[in-house]
């Protein structure tokens, strides 16, 4: 049966299923724990026949982790390196089954100073050194300060806003 004569639809489950230009299907589910997909084909004689059904488990996407210029965890950093960090991204664990991209929407920078108190700045977008507000805010950092990138929010493929992990730097 030619590909254009094959169709699939979500026969059980709450969501949508759309055929993509490359012939694959994109399924988006709204709720539930399982979805059933039915595949049918139009035969040469015009008859439409169900070729099979499959049940799939539905799982929520995990929360991705924060990565700043390939730095994945808290560490020490020089002021010049801190000020040269360019962009922040979300990354799923390396053993996650899918290669997905969840854009960073915003984050907060907190600077804890040795005797200087605490100051913070909310930044929109994913740029660090490429964002004028972030660049100006980080220019006040001194050796001994702790800089925390916190409240990092990314939008996943389902449209959910996920708050990711913090990354803390001790400035050398």
mmCIF file with all atom_site columns, N, CA and C in Angstrom, residues 111-118 142-146 170:
data_model
loop_
_atom_site.group_PDB
_atom_site.id
_atom_site.type_symbol
_atom_site.label_atom_id
_atom_site.label_alt_id
_atom_site.label_comp_id
_atom_site.label_asym_id
_atom_site.label_entity_id
_atom_site.label_seq_id
_atom_site.pdbx_PDB_ins_code
_atom_site.Cartn_x
_atom_site.Cartn_y
_atom_site.Cartn_z
_atom_site.occupancy
_atom_site.B_iso_or_equiv
_atom_site.pdbx_formal_charge
_atom_site.auth_seq_id
_atom_site.auth_comp_id
_atom_site.auth_asym_id
_atom_site.auth_atom_id
_atom_site.pdbx_PDB_model_num
ATOM 1  N N  . UNK A 1 111 ? 23.797 38.085 43.141 1.00 0.00 ? 111 UNK A N  1
ATOM 2  C CA . UNK A 1 111 ? 25.189 38.274 43.559 1.00 0.00 ? 111 UNK A CA 1
ATOM 3  C C  . UNK A 1 111 ? 25.194 38.411 45.072 1.00 0.00 ? 111 UNK A C  1
ATOM 4  N N  . UNK A 1 112 ? 25.940 37.516 45.723 1.00 0.00 ? 112 UNK A N  1
ATOM 5  C CA . UNK A 1 112 ? 26.103 37.570 47.174 1.00 0.00 ? 112 UNK A CA 1
ATOM 6  C C  . UNK A 1 112 ? 27.518 38.039 47.427 1.00 0.00 ? 112 UNK A C  1
ATOM 7  N N  . UNK A 1 113 ? 27.639 39.226 47.998 1.00 0.00 ? 113 UNK A N  1
ATOM 8  C CA . UNK A 1 113 ? 28.953 39.827 48.194 1.00 0.00 ? 113 UNK A CA 1
ATOM 9  C C  . UNK A 1 113 ? 29.489 39.605 49.582 1.00 0.00 ? 113 UNK A C  1
ATOM 10 N N  . UNK A 1 114 ? 30.803 39.605 49.683 1.00 0.00 ? 114 UNK A N  1
ATOM 11 C CA . UNK A 1 114 ? 31.469 39.514 50.985 1.00 0.00 ? 114 UNK A CA 1
ATOM 12 C C  . UNK A 1 114 ? 31.299 40.880 51.657 1.00 0.00 ? 114 UNK A C  1
ATOM 13 N N  . UNK A 1 115 ? 30.249 41.025 52.483 1.00 0.00 ? 115 UNK A N  1
ATOM 14 C CA . UNK A 1 115 ? 29.986 42.290 53.153 1.00 0.00 ? 115 UNK A CA 1
ATOM 15 C C  . UNK A 1 115 ? 29.184 43.273 52.323 1.00 0.00 ? 115 UNK A C  1
ATOM 16 N N  . UNK A 1 116 ? 28.893 42.945 51.074 1.00 0.00 ? 116 UNK A N  1
ATOM 17 C CA . UNK A 1 116 ? 28.150 43.860 50.208 1.00 0.00 ? 116 UNK A CA 1
ATOM 18 C C  . UNK A 1 116 ? 26.662 43.524 50.142 1.00 0.00 ? 116 UNK A C  1
ATOM 19 N N  . UNK A 1 117 ? 26.226 42.537 50.891 1.00 0.00 ? 117 UNK A N  1
ATOM 20 C CA . UNK A 1 117 ? 24.820 42.155 50.848 1.00 0.00 ? 117 UNK A CA 1
ATOM 21 C C  . UNK A 1 117 ? 24.488 41.312 49.634 1.00 0.00 ? 117 UNK A C  1
ATOM 22 N N  . UNK A 1 118 ? 23.204 41.348 49.286 1.00 0.00 ? 118 UNK A N  1
ATOM 23 C CA . UNK A 1 118 ? 22.699 40.531 48.175 1.00 0.00 ? 118 UNK A CA 1
ATOM 24 C C  . UNK A 1 118 ? 21.999 41.456 47.182 1.00 0.00 ? 118 UNK A C  1
ATOM 25 N N  . UNK A 1 142 ? 32.954 40.955 42.348 1.00 0.00 ? 142 UNK A N  1
ATOM 26 C CA . UNK A 1 142 ? 34.316 41.028 42.885 1.00 0.00 ? 142 UNK A CA 1
ATOM 27 C C  . UNK A 1 142 ? 34.762 39.626 43.307 1.00 0.00 ? 142 UNK A C  1
ATOM 28 N N  . UNK A 1 143 ? 36.070 39.401 43.362 1.00 0.00 ? 143 UNK A N  1
ATOM 29 C CA . UNK A 1 143 ? 36.553 38.117 43.879 1.00 0.00 ? 143 UNK A CA 1
ATOM 30 C C  . UNK A 1 143 ? 35.974 37.860 45.275 1.00 0.00 ? 143 UNK A C  1
ATOM 31 N N  . UNK A 1 144 ? 35.584 36.621 45.512 1.00 0.00 ? 144 UNK A N  1
ATOM 32 C CA . UNK A 1 144 ? 34.973 36.238 46.779 1.00 0.00 ? 144 UNK A CA 1
ATOM 33 C C  . UNK A 1 144 ? 33.453 36.229 46.720 1.00 0.00 ? 144 UNK A C  1
ATOM 34 N N  . UNK A 1 145 ? 32.860 36.904 45.729 1.00 0.00 ? 145 UNK A N  1
ATOM 35 C CA . UNK A 1 145 ? 31.397 36.903 45.573 1.00 0.00 ? 145 UNK A CA 1
ATOM 36 C C  . UNK A 1 145 ? 30.921 35.531 45.108 1.00 0.00 ? 145 UNK A C  1
ATOM 37 N N  . UNK A 1 146 ? 29.675 35.258 45.424 1.00 0.00 ? 146 UNK A N  1
ATOM 38 C CA . UNK A 1 146 ? 28.991 34.103 44.859 1.00 0.00 ? 146 UNK A CA 1
ATOM 39 C C  . UNK A 1 146 ? 27.960 34.649 43.879 1.00 0.00 ? 146 UNK A C  1
ATOM 40 N N  . UNK A 1 170 ? 31.546 30.557 42.495 1.00 0.00 ? 170 UNK A N  1
ATOM 41 C CA . UNK A 1 170 ? 32.333 31.332 43.457 1.00 0.00 ? 170 UNK A CA 1
ATOM 42 C C  . UNK A 1 170 ? 33.401 32.026 42.617 1.00 0.00 ? 170 UNK A C  1
#
